[in-house]
Coordinates of C-alpha atoms in Angstrom, one line a residue:
M1 CA -15.7 273.0 32.6
A2 CA -19.3 274.1 32.0
A3 CA -21.1 276.9 30.4
D4 CA -24.4 276.0 32.0
A5 CA -24.9 274.3 35.4
G6 CA -24.2 270.6 35.0
Q7 CA -23.0 270.9 31.3
E8 CA -19.4 270.2 30.5
E9 CA -17.7 271.9 27.6
W10 CA -14.7 269.6 27.8
N11 CA -13.3 266.9 30.0
W12 CA -10.6 264.4 30.4
H13 CA -10.3 261.0 32.0
V14 CA -7.5 258.5 32.2
Q15 CA -7.1 254.7 32.8
A16 CA -4.2 252.3 33.2
T17 CA -4.4 248.5 33.3
S18 CA -1.9 245.8 33.8
T19 CA -2.9 242.2 33.3
T20 CA -0.5 239.3 34.1
Q21 CA -1.6 235.9 33.1
R22 CA -0.1 232.4 33.3
H23 CA -1.4 228.9 32.5
G24 CA -0.5 225.6 34.0
S25 CA 1.0 222.7 32.1
F26 CA -1.3 220.4 30.2
S27 CA -1.4 217.3 28.0
S28 CA -0.1 218.1 24.5
P29 CA 0.7 215.0 22.3
Y30 CA 1.2 217.3 19.3
A31 CA 1.2 221.0 18.5
G32 CA 0.9 223.2 15.4
P33 CA 1.9 226.8 14.5
N34 CA -1.1 228.3 16.3
S35 CA -1.1 226.0 19.4
L36 CA -1.0 227.1 23.0
P37 CA 2.3 225.7 24.3
P38 CA 2.0 223.2 27.2
H39 CA 4.7 225.1 29.2
E40 CA 5.0 228.9 29.0
S41 CA 6.2 231.7 31.3
A42 CA 3.8 234.4 32.5
K43 CA 2.8 237.1 30.1
E44 CA 1.9 240.7 30.9
T45 CA 0.0 243.4 29.0
V46 CA 0.0 247.1 30.0
D47 CA -2.0 249.9 28.6
A48 CA -2.7 253.5 29.5
T49 CA -5.5 255.6 27.8
L50 CA -6.3 259.3 27.8
F51 CA -9.9 260.1 27.1
L52 CA -10.4 263.6 25.8
G53 CA -13.8 265.1 25.1
L54 CA -14.8 268.5 23.6
R55 CA -18.2 270.0 23.0
L56 CA -18.1 271.6 19.6
W57 CA -21.6 273.0 19.1
K58 CA -25.1 272.1 20.2
G59 CA -25.3 268.3 20.2
G60 CA -21.8 268.0 18.7
E61 CA -19.0 266.3 20.6
L62 CA -15.4 265.2 19.6
Y63 CA -13.6 262.5 21.4
L64 CA -9.9 261.4 21.1
N65 CA -8.3 258.4 22.9
P66 CA -4.5 258.2 22.5
E67 CA -3.1 255.1 24.2
L68 CA 0.2 253.5 25.2
D69 CA 0.5 249.7 25.0
Q70 CA 3.1 247.1 25.7
G71 CA 3.3 243.3 26.2
Y72 CA 1.9 240.0 24.9
G73 CA -1.0 237.7 25.5
L74 CA -0.4 234.0 26.2
A75 CA 1.3 232.3 23.1
N76 CA 1.2 235.8 21.5
T77 CA -2.6 235.7 21.5
L78 CA -2.9 232.2 20.0
G79 CA -4.1 228.8 21.0
A80 CA -7.7 229.2 22.0
A81 CA -10.7 230.5 20.0
G82 CA -12.2 232.0 23.2
F83 CA -8.9 233.7 24.1
T84 CA -8.1 234.2 27.8
S85 CA -7.5 238.0 27.9
G86 CA -9.6 240.7 26.3
D87 CA -6.9 243.1 27.4
A88 CA -4.4 241.4 25.0
Y89 CA -4.3 242.7 21.5
K90 CA -3.3 240.5 18.5
V91 CA -0.1 242.7 18.2
G92 CA 2.5 242.3 20.9
H93 CA 5.5 244.4 21.5
D94 CA 8.4 244.3 24.0
S95 CA 8.7 248.1 24.1
V96 CA 6.0 250.7 24.8
Y97 CA 4.3 252.1 21.7
G98 CA 1.5 254.7 21.1
R99 CA -1.6 254.7 18.9
L100 CA -4.7 256.8 18.5
H101 CA -7.3 254.1 19.0
R102 CA -10.4 256.3 18.9
A103 CA -11.1 259.6 17.2
F104 CA -14.7 260.2 16.5
L105 CA -17.5 262.8 16.3
R106 CA -20.8 262.3 18.0
Q107 CA -23.8 264.4 16.9
T108 CA -27.1 264.1 18.9
L109 CA -30.4 265.4 17.4
A110 CA -33.4 265.9 19.7
L111 CA -36.6 264.3 18.4
G112 CA -38.7 265.3 21.4
P113 CA -38.9 268.0 24.1
D114 CA -37.9 266.0 27.2
A115 CA -34.3 265.5 28.3
G116 CA -32.5 263.7 31.0
I117 CA -29.1 264.3 32.6
V118 CA -26.0 262.2 31.9
E119 CA -23.0 262.1 34.2
A120 CA -19.5 262.7 33.1
G121 CA -17.3 259.7 32.2
A122 CA -14.8 258.4 29.7
N123 CA -16.0 259.5 26.3
Q124 CA -19.1 261.1 27.8
L125 CA -19.6 264.8 28.6
A126 CA -21.9 265.6 31.4
G127 CA -25.1 267.5 30.5
A128 CA -28.6 267.2 29.2
R129 CA -29.4 264.5 26.7
P130 CA -32.8 264.3 24.8
D131 CA -34.8 261.3 25.9
E132 CA -35.9 260.8 22.3
R133 CA -33.0 261.3 19.9
L134 CA -31.0 260.4 16.9
T135 CA -27.3 260.0 17.5
L136 CA -24.7 259.9 14.7
T137 CA -21.2 258.6 15.4
L138 CA -18.5 259.0 12.8
G139 CA -14.8 258.2 12.9
K140 CA -12.5 255.6 14.4
I141 CA -13.9 253.6 17.2
S142 CA -14.4 250.0 18.2
V143 CA -17.6 248.4 16.8
V144 CA -18.3 246.8 20.1
D145 CA -18.3 250.2 21.8
L146 CA -21.7 250.7 20.1
F147 CA -22.9 247.2 19.4
D148 CA -23.3 244.0 21.4
G149 CA -23.2 245.8 24.7
N150 CA -23.9 244.2 28.1
S151 CA -23.9 245.7 31.6
Y152 CA -22.4 242.6 33.2
A153 CA -19.9 241.2 30.6
H154 CA -18.3 243.5 28.2
D155 CA -15.3 245.3 29.7
P156 CA -12.0 243.3 30.1
R157 CA -10.7 246.1 32.3
A158 CA -13.5 245.8 34.8
D159 CA -15.3 242.4 34.5
F160 CA -14.6 239.2 32.6
L161 CA -11.5 238.6 30.5
N162 CA -12.4 235.8 28.0
W163 CA -13.2 236.9 24.5
A164 CA -16.2 234.6 24.2
V165 CA -17.7 236.0 27.4
I166 CA -17.2 239.8 26.9
D167 CA -18.3 239.7 23.3
S168 CA -20.5 237.3 21.2
G169 CA -18.0 234.8 20.0
A170 CA -19.4 234.3 16.5
F171 CA -19.7 238.1 15.9
D172 CA -16.8 238.5 13.5
Y173 CA -16.9 242.3 13.8
A174 CA -14.9 244.7 11.7
A175 CA -11.5 245.6 13.3
D176 CA -7.8 246.0 12.8
S177 CA -5.4 243.9 14.9
W178 CA -6.1 246.1 17.9
G179 CA -9.8 245.8 17.7
F180 CA -10.7 249.2 16.2
S181 CA -12.3 250.3 12.9
A182 CA -13.5 253.4 11.0
G183 CA -17.0 254.0 9.9
A184 CA -20.4 255.4 11.0
T185 CA -23.3 254.5 13.2
A186 CA -26.8 256.0 13.4
E187 CA -28.8 255.2 16.6
W188 CA -32.5 256.1 17.2
V189 CA -33.7 256.0 20.8
R190 CA -37.4 256.3 21.8
G191 CA -38.6 255.2 25.2
D192 CA -37.4 251.7 26.0
W193 CA -36.4 251.0 22.4
S194 CA -33.1 251.6 20.5
L195 CA -32.3 250.8 16.9
R196 CA -28.8 251.3 15.6
G197 CA -27.2 250.6 12.2
G198 CA -23.6 250.8 11.2
F199 CA -21.1 250.7 8.3
Y200 CA -17.5 249.9 9.1
A201 CA -14.2 249.1 7.3
M202 CA -12.7 245.7 7.5
S203 CA -8.9 245.3 7.6
K204 CA -7.2 245.1 4.2
R205 CA -6.6 241.4 4.8
P206 CA -7.9 239.0 7.5
N207 CA -6.5 239.9 10.9
G208 CA -4.6 242.8 9.4
E209 CA -3.0 245.8 11.0
T210 CA -4.3 248.2 8.3
L211 CA -7.9 249.1 7.6
D212 CA -9.4 249.3 4.2
G213 CA -9.7 253.1 4.1
K214 CA -11.6 253.0 0.8
F215 CA -14.3 250.7 2.3
G216 CA -13.8 248.1 -0.5
Q217 CA -14.1 245.6 2.3
R218 CA -16.8 246.5 4.7
Q219 CA -19.4 245.4 7.2
W220 CA -23.0 246.3 7.6
L221 CA -24.6 246.0 11.1
V222 CA -28.1 246.5 12.5
E223 CA -29.1 246.0 16.2
A224 CA -32.4 246.3 18.0
E225 CA -32.5 246.8 21.8
R226 CA -35.5 246.6 24.2
R227 CA -35.1 247.7 27.8
F228 CA -37.7 246.7 30.3
I229 CA -38.6 246.2 34.0
W230 CA -39.4 242.6 35.0
M231 CA -40.6 241.9 38.5
G232 CA -39.5 245.4 39.4
R233 CA -35.9 244.9 38.1
P234 CA -34.2 246.3 35.0
G235 CA -33.3 244.1 32.0
A236 CA -32.6 244.3 28.3
V237 CA -32.5 242.2 25.2
R238 CA -30.5 242.9 22.0
L239 CA -30.7 241.2 18.6
L240 CA -27.9 242.0 16.2
G241 CA -27.3 241.0 12.5
F242 CA -24.2 241.6 10.4
V243 CA -23.1 241.2 6.8
T244 CA -19.4 241.3 5.8
E245 CA -18.4 241.9 2.2
A246 CA -14.7 241.2 1.7
R247 CA -12.1 239.1 0.0
M248 CA -12.1 235.9 2.0
A249 CA -11.1 232.3 1.3
S250 CA -13.8 229.7 1.6
Y251 CA -13.2 226.5 3.5
V252 CA -14.4 224.5 0.5
D253 CA -11.8 226.0 -1.8
A254 CA -9.1 225.4 0.7
L255 CA -10.2 221.7 1.1
N256 CA -10.4 221.3 -2.6
L257 CA -6.8 222.5 -3.0
F258 CA -5.8 220.1 -0.2
Q259 CA -7.4 217.2 -2.0
A260 CA -5.7 218.1 -5.3
T261 CA -2.2 218.7 -3.9
G262 CA -2.2 216.7 -0.6
Q263 CA -1.1 219.8 1.3
M264 CA -3.1 222.5 3.0
P265 CA -1.8 226.0 2.1
T266 CA -0.4 228.0 5.0
D267 CA -1.2 231.2 3.1
L268 CA -4.8 231.5 1.9
A269 CA -4.2 234.7 0.0
P270 CA -4.4 233.0 -3.5
L271 CA -7.8 231.6 -2.6
R272 CA -9.4 234.9 -1.5
R273 CA -12.2 236.3 -3.5
F274 CA -15.0 238.8 -2.8
Q275 CA -17.6 237.0 -0.8
R276 CA -20.2 237.7 1.9
K277 CA -20.4 236.4 5.4
H278 CA -23.5 236.9 7.6
G279 CA -24.4 236.2 11.2
V280 CA -26.6 237.0 14.1
A281 CA -26.0 237.6 17.8
F282 CA -28.5 237.7 20.7
N283 CA -27.6 238.9 24.2
A284 CA -29.7 239.6 27.2
E285 CA -29.2 240.9 30.7
Q286 CA -31.4 240.9 33.8
E287 CA -31.0 242.0 37.4
V288 CA -32.4 239.0 39.3
A289 CA -31.9 240.4 42.8
Q290 CA -30.4 243.4 44.5
G291 CA -26.7 243.3 43.5
V292 CA -27.1 240.2 41.3
G293 CA -27.2 240.4 37.5
A294 CA -27.4 237.6 35.0
F295 CA -26.5 237.6 31.3
V296 CA -26.7 235.3 28.3
R297 CA -25.1 235.5 24.8
C298 CA -25.9 233.3 21.7
S299 CA -24.3 233.9 18.3
W300 CA -23.9 232.2 14.9
N301 CA -22.3 232.9 11.6
D302 CA -22.6 230.9 8.4
G303 CA -19.1 229.3 8.8
R304 CA -18.4 229.0 5.1
T305 CA -15.3 231.3 5.0
E306 CA -12.3 231.9 7.1
A307 CA -12.6 234.1 10.2
Y308 CA -11.8 237.7 9.2
D309 CA -11.2 240.1 12.1
F310 CA -12.2 238.6 15.4
T311 CA -11.7 234.9 16.1
D312 CA -12.3 231.3 14.8
I313 CA -15.8 230.7 16.2
N314 CA -19.0 229.9 14.2
R315 CA -21.4 229.1 17.1
S316 CA -21.2 230.3 20.6
V317 CA -23.2 230.3 23.8
A318 CA -22.2 232.1 27.0
A319 CA -24.0 232.8 30.3
G320 CA -23.1 234.0 33.7
L321 CA -23.7 236.0 36.9
Q322 CA -22.2 239.2 38.4
I323 CA -22.7 239.4 42.2
K324 CA -21.9 242.4 44.3
G325 CA -20.3 241.8 47.7
S326 CA -23.1 243.2 49.8
F327 CA -24.0 239.6 50.4
W328 CA -20.8 239.2 52.5
R329 CA -20.7 242.8 53.7
Q330 CA -18.3 244.0 51.1
P331 CA -20.5 246.1 48.8
E332 CA -17.7 247.4 46.7
H333 CA -16.4 243.9 45.8
T334 CA -17.6 242.0 42.8
L335 CA -17.7 238.2 42.0
G336 CA -18.3 237.0 38.4
L337 CA -19.0 233.5 37.2
A338 CA -19.5 232.5 33.5
L339 CA -19.6 229.5 31.2
A340 CA -19.1 229.5 27.5
S341 CA -19.2 226.9 24.7
N342 CA -17.7 227.6 21.2
G343 CA -18.2 225.5 18.1
L344 CA -17.2 225.2 14.4
S345 CA -19.2 224.6 11.3
G346 CA -18.7 221.3 9.6
Q347 CA -16.6 222.9 6.8
A348 CA -14.4 224.7 9.4
R349 CA -13.8 221.4 11.3
R350 CA -12.6 219.7 8.1
F351 CA -10.4 222.6 7.3
F352 CA -8.6 222.5 10.7
A353 CA -8.5 218.7 10.6
A354 CA -6.6 218.9 7.3
G355 CA -4.0 221.2 8.9
G356 CA -5.5 224.6 8.2
L357 CA -4.6 227.7 10.2
G358 CA -7.0 230.3 11.4
I359 CA -6.6 233.7 13.2
L360 CA -6.1 232.2 16.6
V361 CA -6.2 228.4 16.3
G362 CA -4.6 225.6 14.3
D363 CA -2.9 222.6 15.9
G364 CA -1.8 221.2 12.5
M365 CA -4.4 218.4 12.8
L366 CA -7.8 217.9 14.5
P367 CA -8.6 214.2 14.7
H368 CA -10.9 214.5 17.6
A369 CA -12.8 217.8 17.4
A370 CA -15.1 219.0 20.2
N371 CA -16.6 222.2 21.4
E372 CA -14.3 224.5 23.2
R373 CA -15.7 224.8 26.8
I374 CA -14.8 227.6 29.1
L375 CA -15.3 228.3 32.8
E376 CA -14.3 231.7 34.1
A377 CA -14.5 233.2 37.6
Y378 CA -13.2 236.5 38.8
Y379 CA -13.1 238.5 42.1
K380 CA -12.6 242.2 42.0
F381 CA -12.0 244.5 45.0
P382 CA -10.9 248.2 45.4
L383 CA -7.6 249.4 46.7
G384 CA -8.7 253.0 47.4
R385 CA -10.9 255.3 45.3
F386 CA -9.2 255.0 41.9
L387 CA -7.5 251.5 42.0
S388 CA -8.9 248.0 41.8
V389 CA -7.4 244.5 41.8
T390 CA -9.0 241.5 40.1
G391 CA -8.0 237.8 40.4
D392 CA -9.3 235.7 37.5
Y393 CA -9.4 232.0 36.9
Q394 CA -10.3 230.2 33.7
H395 CA -10.5 226.5 32.8
L396 CA -10.5 225.7 29.1
R397 CA -11.5 222.2 28.0
N398 CA -10.7 221.2 24.4
P399 CA -8.7 224.4 23.7
A400 CA -8.8 225.2 19.9
Y401 CA -11.6 222.5 19.6
N402 CA -9.0 219.8 20.2
A403 CA -10.0 217.0 22.6
D404 CA -6.5 215.6 22.4
R405 CA -5.0 218.7 24.1
G406 CA -5.7 220.2 27.5
P407 CA -7.5 220.9 29.6
V408 CA -5.7 224.0 30.6
S409 CA -6.2 226.4 33.5
A410 CA -5.1 230.0 33.4
L411 CA -4.7 232.5 36.3
A412 CA -4.6 236.3 35.9
L413 CA -4.0 239.3 38.1
R414 CA -5.4 242.6 36.9
L415 CA -4.6 246.0 38.3
H416 CA -6.8 248.8 37.0
A417 CA -6.7 252.5 37.8
E418 CA -9.0 255.1 36.5
Y419 CA -9.8 258.8 37.1

């Protein structure tokens, strides 16, 4: 509905996604508690989200996203640092359950007289938006809704699936086990520049289901974005930095305990103390031809402490292409190709070699460590106005950084409907 022409006072949208994934058998001379099994039946995840938006006052908008979820990722979302499905949460359930994943307020303040028009969409009310503005976002949201964006690789319901492709792998962003957090972001936009800063709650313990509502464990973020036109085609670069302050176990403390006792603890809770982790992420995108977009991601964190809320990656590089089907007379089809390489710090390698367990990886030993290398390709095509189908293939070499296991290939079929 709209009070003025083109301005919505409220809206609703809905999406539903089903992703079925299966991997082939592979060499597995040994396995640990967090290993991908060499033989496994297909796994399916299903989610349905309602996007509700309401205009409260001038510049003020409220958004609520209740969601129904069901299913499991491969190996219950274990076995690879660059996990194979971004549509799989770390919490799996046989039965359908509901959660309110997002509930946030957005306030936009005009800093100049000019305004453009934004179209209606999920978590977006149609209407005028100041070209130069300050936007404040407060509430429960996913950090990567606002940071580390990329037009070609960021949405597991629409493009790539692998965690190290859709997000910067070493960006250990604040989140509960479903990938959401609570906090605030301020974003300043002027011309081709954006600068955003955020403050978000970590989970109460690493990879936990409950957020630290008192912000005793938190994360600070800042990101600069520059949009440009190069050779007549749009592109953008983004540089992000983050600092996490939380109770974490250091790899050195865990290794010292292992040397003293001869056994690596399976529970790192007694070793956790208040520490800081910092890291950076760079990502860029560029349209290189009509219907062809390229992207690259590079990320790093200090690798001194256990992974906290995302995945066990300390260095990551990913790059790829998204190609529209107009080249083969199918303009609504999309082909995606990407490569990624994930690595560990020296301390993390020694920790896993001694039998340590991370958020997603831990084969009980790591005598021959190597970078985890990923190839992903997908093909997406529509089945009518509101439904699309995607076939996805991934090849993982050295899953969980282990040259003794794999390689493994995974196939996925994704059905996605939105209105």
